[in-house]
Short mmCIF file of C-alpha atoms and ligand atoms in Angstrom, two decimals:
data_model
loop_
_atom_site.label_atom_id
_atom_site.label_comp_id
_atom_site.label_asym_id
_atom_site.label_seq_id
_atom_site.Cartn_x
_atom_site.Cartn_y
_atom_site.Cartn_z
CA MET A 1010 -14.55 -1.22 -11.01
CA GLU A 1011 -14.81 2.51 -10.30
CA LEU A 1012 -13.62 4.36 -7.25
CA VAL A 1013 -15.65 7.55 -6.92
CA THR A 1014 -14.31 10.16 -4.53
CA LYS A 1015 -14.97 13.89 -4.21
CA SER A 1016 -11.82 14.64 -6.13
CA LYS A 1017 -12.07 12.16 -8.99
CA THR A 1018 -13.49 8.96 -10.42
CA SER A 1019 -10.69 6.42 -10.82
CA VAL A 1020 -11.15 3.33 -12.96
CA ILE A 1021 -9.55 0.15 -11.66
CA ASP A 1022 -9.06 -2.79 -14.05
CA ILE A 1023 -7.99 -6.10 -12.55
CA GLY A 1024 -7.20 -9.17 -14.63
CA GLU A 1025 -4.58 -11.45 -16.08
CA ALA A 1026 -2.37 -10.30 -18.95
CA ILE A 1027 -3.88 -6.82 -19.23
CA LEU A 1028 -0.56 -4.92 -19.17
CA ASP A 1029 -0.60 -4.48 -22.93
CA ASN A 1030 -3.82 -2.45 -22.60
CA ALA A 1031 -1.71 0.33 -21.05
CA GLY A 1032 -1.33 2.30 -24.30
CA HIS A 1033 -5.02 2.05 -25.18
CA ILE A 1034 -5.96 3.17 -21.66
CA CYS A 1035 -3.55 6.15 -21.79
CA LYS A 1036 -5.10 7.07 -25.14
CA SER A 1037 -8.55 7.08 -23.52
CA LEU A 1038 -7.25 9.68 -21.04
CA ILE A 1039 -5.31 11.95 -23.42
CA LYS A 1040 -5.99 12.13 -27.11
CA SER A 1041 -2.44 13.06 -28.02
CA GLY A 1042 0.80 13.89 -26.28
CA LYS A 1043 3.39 12.37 -24.02
CA VAL A 1044 3.35 9.74 -21.30
CA ALA A 1045 6.15 9.78 -18.71
CA VAL A 1046 6.73 6.17 -17.67
CA ILE A 1047 8.27 6.28 -14.19
CA THR A 1048 9.75 2.97 -13.14
CA ASP A 1049 12.70 1.61 -11.18
CA SER A 1050 15.89 -0.25 -12.04
CA ASN A 1051 14.38 -3.64 -11.04
CA VAL A 1052 11.16 -3.31 -13.01
CA ALA A 1053 12.49 -1.50 -16.09
CA PRO A 1054 14.27 -4.55 -17.58
CA LEU A 1055 11.08 -6.63 -17.14
CA TYR A 1056 8.29 -4.41 -18.41
CA ALA A 1057 9.46 -0.98 -19.64
CA VAL A 1058 9.83 -2.00 -23.30
CA ARG A 1059 6.39 -3.62 -23.28
CA VAL A 1060 4.66 -0.63 -21.70
CA CYS A 1061 6.46 1.96 -23.82
CA GLY A 1062 5.71 -0.16 -26.92
CA SER A 1063 2.02 -0.29 -26.06
CA ILE A 1064 1.96 3.51 -25.56
CA LYS A 1065 3.70 4.07 -28.92
CA LYS A 1066 1.30 1.68 -30.63
CA ALA A 1067 -1.60 3.76 -29.32
CA GLY A 1068 -0.14 6.84 -31.02
CA LEU A 1069 1.29 8.53 -27.92
CA CYS A 1070 4.89 9.35 -27.12
CA PRO A 1071 6.47 7.53 -24.14
CA ALA A 1072 9.33 9.09 -22.15
CA LEU A 1073 11.03 6.68 -19.75
CA PHE A 1074 12.47 7.73 -16.39
CA ILE A 1075 14.22 5.05 -14.29
CA ILE A 1076 14.66 5.53 -10.54
CA PRO A 1077 17.31 3.46 -8.72
CA ALA A 1078 15.39 0.72 -6.84
CA GLY A 1079 15.03 1.05 -3.07
CA GLU A 1080 13.18 2.93 -0.31
CA GLU A 1081 16.29 5.09 0.20
CA TYR A 1082 15.49 6.84 -3.09
CA LYS A 1083 11.95 7.73 -1.98
CA ASN A 1084 12.92 11.31 -1.25
CA LEU A 1085 12.59 14.87 -2.50
CA ASN A 1086 15.81 14.55 -4.47
CA THR A 1087 14.29 11.89 -6.72
CA VAL A 1088 11.08 13.93 -6.96
CA SER A 1089 13.10 16.94 -8.04
CA GLU A 1090 14.94 14.90 -10.71
CA ILE A 1091 11.59 13.79 -12.13
CA TYR A 1092 10.26 17.39 -12.11
CA ASN A 1093 13.34 18.45 -14.11
CA PHE A 1094 12.91 15.54 -16.52
CA LEU A 1095 9.26 16.50 -17.11
CA ALA A 1096 10.12 20.19 -17.54
CA GLU A 1097 13.02 19.44 -19.92
CA ASN A 1098 10.68 17.26 -21.99
CA LEU A 1099 8.07 20.03 -21.99
CA PHE A 1100 5.37 18.05 -20.20
CA THR A 1101 2.15 20.02 -19.75
CA ARG A 1102 -1.05 19.30 -17.88
CA SER A 1103 -2.47 17.70 -20.97
CA ASP A 1104 0.21 14.98 -20.84
CA LEU A 1105 0.20 11.96 -18.57
CA LEU A 1106 2.34 10.22 -15.99
CA LEU A 1107 2.39 6.43 -15.59
CA ALA A 1108 3.85 4.72 -12.51
CA LEU A 1109 5.15 1.23 -13.30
CA GLY A 1110 6.41 -0.66 -10.27
CA GLY A 1111 5.97 -1.39 -6.58
CA GLY A 1112 4.94 0.82 -3.69
CA VAL A 1113 7.98 3.09 -3.75
CA THR A 1114 7.62 3.92 -7.44
CA GLY A 1115 3.86 4.42 -7.06
CA ASP A 1116 4.36 6.75 -4.08
CA ILE A 1117 7.00 8.89 -5.79
CA ALA A 1118 5.19 9.09 -9.14
CA GLY A 1119 1.86 9.75 -7.39
CA PHE A 1120 3.42 12.65 -5.49
CA VAL A 1121 4.95 14.07 -8.66
CA SER A 1122 1.58 13.82 -10.38
CA ALA A 1123 -0.05 15.67 -7.45
CA THR A 1124 2.41 18.55 -7.61
CA TYR A 1125 3.98 18.99 -11.07
CA LEU A 1126 2.21 22.02 -12.60
CA ARG A 1127 -0.17 21.76 -9.60
CA GLY A 1128 -1.36 18.40 -10.85
CA ILE A 1129 -1.06 16.18 -13.91
CA ASN A 1130 -3.17 13.09 -14.62
CA SER A 1131 -1.75 9.71 -13.76
CA VAL A 1132 -2.05 5.97 -14.23
CA GLN A 1133 -0.80 3.44 -11.71
CA VAL A 1134 0.48 0.06 -12.92
CA PRO A 1135 1.46 -1.82 -9.75
CA THR A 1136 3.79 -4.79 -10.19
CA THR A 1137 4.04 -6.18 -6.63
CA LEU A 1138 1.35 -7.76 -4.50
CA VAL A 1139 1.48 -5.05 -1.83
CA ALA A 1140 1.15 -2.35 -4.48
CA GLN A 1141 -1.70 -4.21 -6.22
CA VAL A 1142 -3.80 -4.76 -3.09
CA ASP A 1143 -2.97 -1.57 -1.25
CA SER A 1144 -0.73 1.29 -2.27
CA SER A 1145 -1.79 1.83 -5.90
CA VAL A 1146 -5.43 2.33 -4.89
CA GLY A 1147 -6.75 5.20 -2.79
CA GLY A 1148 -4.45 8.05 -3.70
CA LYS A 1149 -2.07 8.21 -0.74
CA CYS A 1150 1.34 9.14 -2.05
CA GLY A 1151 4.45 10.67 -0.63
CA VAL A 1152 8.14 10.57 0.11
CA ASP A 1153 10.37 10.21 3.16
CA LEU A 1154 12.39 12.80 5.06
CA PRO A 1155 15.47 11.98 7.15
CA ALA A 1156 13.15 12.53 10.15
CA GLY A 1157 10.72 9.79 9.10
CA LYS A 1158 8.82 7.88 6.46
CA ASN A 1159 6.06 9.46 4.35
CA LEU A 1160 6.31 12.83 6.09
CA ILE A 1161 5.69 14.66 2.81
CA GLY A 1162 2.72 13.64 0.73
CA ALA A 1163 -0.71 14.16 -0.72
CA PHE A 1164 -4.03 12.50 -1.40
CA ASN A 1165 -4.06 12.26 -5.17
CA GLN A 1166 -6.33 9.76 -6.88
CA PRO A 1167 -4.91 8.24 -10.06
CA ASP A 1168 -7.16 8.37 -13.13
CA TYR A 1169 -6.65 4.71 -13.86
CA VAL A 1170 -5.16 1.69 -12.08
CA ILE A 1171 -4.16 -1.29 -14.23
CA ILE A 1172 -3.69 -4.36 -12.05
CA ASP A 1173 -2.27 -7.25 -14.07
CA THR A 1174 -2.11 -10.20 -11.70
CA SER A 1175 -0.06 -12.27 -14.14
CA LEU A 1176 2.89 -10.00 -13.26
CA LEU A 1177 2.86 -11.61 -9.80
CA LYS A 1178 3.79 -14.99 -11.28
CA THR A 1179 7.41 -13.93 -11.70
CA LEU A 1180 7.65 -12.40 -8.22
CA PRO A 1181 10.07 -14.28 -5.95
CA ASP A 1182 8.32 -15.96 -3.01
CA ASN A 1183 9.79 -13.57 -0.44
CA ILE A 1184 8.38 -10.49 -2.21
CA PHE A 1185 5.05 -12.19 -2.89
CA ASN A 1186 4.78 -13.34 0.73
CA ASP A 1187 5.64 -9.88 2.00
CA GLY A 1188 2.47 -8.60 0.29
CA MET A 1189 0.47 -11.41 1.89
CA ALA A 1190 0.64 -9.56 5.21
CA GLU A 1191 -1.66 -6.88 3.72
CA VAL A 1192 -3.93 -9.56 2.24
CA VAL A 1193 -4.27 -11.26 5.64
CA LYS A 1194 -5.00 -7.82 7.08
CA TYR A 1195 -8.07 -7.41 4.81
CA GLY A 1196 -9.28 -10.81 6.02
CA CYS A 1197 -8.79 -9.78 9.66
CA ILE A 1198 -10.53 -6.41 9.46
CA PHE A 1199 -13.28 -6.94 6.89
CA ASP A 1200 -13.65 -10.41 5.51
CA LYS A 1201 -13.89 -13.71 7.37
CA ASP A 1202 -14.46 -15.62 4.09
CA LEU A 1203 -11.20 -14.27 2.68
CA PHE A 1204 -9.38 -15.24 5.88
CA GLU A 1205 -10.80 -18.76 5.67
CA LEU A 1206 -9.93 -19.03 1.96
CA LEU A 1207 -6.34 -18.20 2.89
CA GLU A 1208 -6.35 -20.72 5.73
CA ALA A 1209 -7.46 -23.50 3.37
CA ASN A 1210 -5.58 -22.73 0.14
CA ASN A 1211 -2.38 -21.63 -1.53
CA PRO A 1212 -3.09 -17.97 -2.40
CA ARG A 1213 -1.12 -18.19 -5.64
CA ASP A 1214 -3.89 -20.51 -6.95
CA PHE A 1215 -6.57 -17.83 -6.41
CA ILE A 1216 -4.56 -14.69 -6.79
CA THR A 1217 -6.79 -12.77 -9.21
CA GLU A 1218 -9.86 -13.43 -7.07
CA ILE A 1219 -7.92 -12.46 -3.92
CA VAL A 1220 -6.62 -9.20 -5.43
CA LYS A 1221 -10.14 -8.31 -6.64
CA THR A 1222 -11.53 -8.94 -3.16
CA CYS A 1223 -8.87 -6.84 -1.43
CA VAL A 1224 -9.13 -3.96 -3.90
CA GLY A 1225 -12.93 -4.07 -3.55
CA HIS A 1226 -12.55 -3.58 0.21
CA LYS A 1227 -10.02 -0.81 -0.25
CA ALA A 1228 -12.20 1.01 -2.77
CA ASP A 1229 -15.25 0.77 -0.45
CA VAL A 1230 -13.31 2.27 2.42
CA VAL A 1231 -11.72 5.06 0.38
CA LYS A 1232 -15.11 5.95 -1.11
CA LYS A 1233 -16.44 6.51 2.42
CA ASP A 1234 -13.36 8.20 3.83
CA GLU A 1235 -10.86 9.47 1.29
CA ARG A 1236 -8.96 11.66 3.78
CA ASP A 1237 -8.38 8.98 6.41
CA THR A 1238 -10.38 10.47 9.27
CA GLY A 1239 -12.70 7.52 9.92
CA GLU A 1240 -13.31 4.12 8.33
CA ARG A 1241 -10.06 4.20 6.31
CA MET A 1242 -8.12 4.11 9.59
CA LYS A 1243 -9.14 0.44 9.85
CA LEU A 1244 -6.52 -0.26 7.18
CA ASN A 1245 -3.99 0.55 9.89
CA PHE A 1246 -4.62 -2.73 11.70
CA GLY A 1247 -1.19 -4.12 12.56
CA HIS A 1248 0.46 -0.91 11.40
CA THR A 1249 0.70 1.02 14.70
CA VAL A 1250 2.97 -1.66 16.11
CA GLY A 1251 4.28 -2.53 12.63
CA HIS A 1252 5.51 1.00 11.91
CA ALA A 1253 7.07 1.11 15.37
CA ILE A 1254 8.93 -2.15 14.65
CA GLU A 1255 10.20 -0.71 11.36
CA LYS A 1256 11.26 2.50 13.08
CA ALA A 1257 12.96 0.72 16.01
CA GLY A 1258 14.93 -1.32 13.46
CA ASN A 1259 15.94 1.83 11.55
CA TYR A 1260 13.85 0.68 8.57
CA THR A 1261 16.48 -1.92 7.70
CA SER A 1262 15.85 -4.85 10.05
CA HIS A 1263 12.34 -5.70 8.81
CA THR A 1264 10.42 -5.44 5.60
CA HIS A 1265 7.01 -3.74 5.77
CA GLY A 1266 5.26 -7.11 5.52
CA GLN A 1267 7.33 -8.66 8.31
CA ALA A 1268 6.65 -5.68 10.58
CA VAL A 1269 2.90 -5.64 9.81
CA ALA A 1270 2.63 -9.41 10.32
CA ALA A 1271 4.15 -9.18 13.81
CA GLY A 1272 2.10 -6.01 14.42
CA MET A 1273 -1.20 -7.76 13.60
CA VAL A 1274 -0.49 -10.59 16.01
CA TYR A 1275 0.55 -8.16 18.74
CA GLU A 1276 -2.44 -5.86 18.25
CA ALA A 1277 -4.78 -8.87 18.27
CA ARG A 1278 -3.23 -9.84 21.59
CA ILE A 1279 -3.80 -6.32 22.95
CA GLY A 1280 -7.45 -6.64 21.85
CA GLU A 1281 -7.70 -9.93 23.74
CA ILE A 1282 -6.25 -8.34 26.89
CA LEU A 1283 -8.74 -5.46 26.61
CA GLY A 1284 -11.58 -7.99 26.25
CA ILE A 1285 -12.54 -6.71 22.77
CA THR A 1286 -11.01 -9.48 20.66
CA PRO A 1287 -12.13 -13.08 21.36
CA LYS A 1288 -9.44 -15.21 23.00
CA GLY A 1289 -7.57 -17.41 20.52
CA THR A 1290 -7.77 -14.86 17.66
CA SER A 1291 -4.08 -13.94 17.86
CA GLU A 1292 -3.16 -17.67 17.70
CA ARG A 1293 -5.32 -18.09 14.61
CA ILE A 1294 -3.63 -15.12 12.92
CA THR A 1295 -0.23 -16.47 13.99
CA ALA A 1296 -0.93 -19.85 12.37
CA LEU A 1297 -1.92 -18.23 9.08
CA ILE A 1298 0.83 -15.67 8.96
CA LYS A 1299 3.52 -18.28 9.71
CA ARG A 1300 2.64 -20.05 6.46
CA PHE A 1301 4.07 -17.06 4.63
CA GLY A 1302 7.36 -17.31 6.49
CA PHE A 1303 6.74 -14.48 8.94
CA GLU A 1304 8.10 -14.31 12.49
CA THR A 1305 5.20 -13.40 14.71
CA ARG A 1306 6.98 -12.46 17.93
CA LEU A 1307 7.83 -8.88 18.71
CA PRO A 1308 11.44 -8.56 17.49
CA CYS A 1309 12.43 -6.04 20.17
CA PRO A 1310 11.38 -5.20 23.75
CA ALA A 1311 7.85 -3.79 24.10
CA GLY A 1312 9.37 -0.63 25.63
CA GLU A 1313 11.23 0.14 22.40
CA VAL A 1314 8.05 -0.35 20.40
CA LEU A 1315 6.17 1.98 22.76
CA ASP A 1316 8.89 4.64 22.43
CA ALA A 1317 8.59 4.45 18.64
CA ILE A 1318 4.77 4.62 18.86
CA LYS A 1319 5.05 7.80 20.96
CA ALA A 1320 6.70 9.50 17.97
CA ASP A 1321 3.92 8.37 15.59
CA LYS A 1322 2.57 11.29 13.55
CA LYS A 1323 -0.97 10.06 14.16
CA ILE A 1324 -0.88 10.69 17.93
CA LEU A 1325 -2.99 13.63 19.08
CA ASP A 1326 -3.07 14.82 22.70
CA GLY A 1327 -1.43 11.61 23.91
CA ARG A 1328 -4.14 9.51 22.29
CA LEU A 1329 -4.13 7.29 19.26
CA ASN A 1330 -6.68 5.27 17.35
CA LEU A 1331 -5.79 1.62 17.65
CA ILE A 1332 -7.57 -0.78 15.32
CA LEU A 1333 -8.84 -3.83 17.16
CA LEU A 1334 -10.72 -6.92 16.05
CA ARG A 1335 -14.16 -7.78 17.38
CA ASP A 1336 -13.67 -11.02 15.52
CA ILE A 1337 -11.89 -12.28 12.41
CA GLY A 1338 -13.49 -10.12 9.70
CA ALA A 1339 -14.80 -7.36 12.01
CA SER A 1340 -12.80 -4.38 13.25
CA VAL A 1341 -13.31 -1.30 15.40
CA ILE A 1342 -11.49 1.97 15.87
CA HIS A 1343 -10.48 2.06 19.53
CA PRO A 1344 -9.16 5.39 20.87
CA ILE A 1345 -6.57 4.70 23.57
CA THR A 1346 -4.21 6.86 25.61
CA LEU A 1347 -0.49 6.08 25.61
CA ARG A 1348 -0.79 5.35 29.33
CA GLU A 1349 -3.52 2.74 28.74
CA LEU A 1350 -1.56 1.30 25.84
CA LYS A 1351 1.53 0.93 28.02
CA SER A 1352 -0.49 -0.99 30.60
CA VAL A 1353 -1.53 -3.62 28.06
CA MET A 1354 1.78 -3.91 26.20
CA VAL A 1355 3.30 -7.16 27.35
CA VAL A 1356 6.82 -8.39 26.49
N1 LIG B 1479 -2.33 2.02 3.04
C1 LIG B 1479 -3.37 2.47 3.83
C2 LIG B 1479 -4.24 3.48 3.17
O1 LIG B 1479 -4.17 3.64 1.98
O2 LIG B 1479 -5.01 4.12 3.82
#
């Protein structure tokens, strides 16, 4: 599929066992030169040799850079180390950068590709479910500051996204399930059929179809609203409360999936209280999300969540855009003041 935005047309390939096409795809983007393969210490032992081998076979020169695994390395220090690596290896704008890994690797490498020499072409090869259905597509990239997550970043569409769903087979259940929170989110906001498929089946049995569906939704939204000022905001369902849960727990108590899962249930409940979401929707989401091992209760007092929401970078003039469900599969952007939000935030 193609994702056409003002800045670029990205090609997105989704399938099983397509990782070895990486070299051929790089070759279609640059006729000769170097490919910096940016990966992390968890993913490198699994796939780095294969990807570098495929690049070599295509007649290009791979240069491997391994980041220590973990969100704590998603910072400007790591970015700076990669800039130095690229400069020392004489990378120019006619070379290429390839991100091989989960969301953290994709974010860091995407940001480097947006800024090194004012921009160098890039390929994303996501290896986790959350990266395959969300972060590798749409061009948001960035790094954290001590003051907060993703405070530095860019919109930078990759040239190519290679989504090999067979890589998910070796993912441990906890990492796979963590990505299921984002999959459930697509069902909630856009796609009742997807939600019902998840209710009735084991997602591992339909994973390629599920990833294609989710990426299709993401591409549609990004096409309409690359810069996140309208429709794309719907992807934030569950994330206003979810980010606040992560922040209140100092980003260590909950994974992103756990926080978003609890956030979706809570935001569905807020929608019910406001009379926008049909009663019983939050229970239906709870039943589905529990199957992936998520806790669905708010893990801290509502007051703490509200305090963390107040510091959200998306708040303007005491108002934020909350995403609410009109039904499973249908969402709306609902502007709300912090005062109104407080009045509907129950324990
Ligand atoms: N992860 C949400 C977005 O890309 O807009």
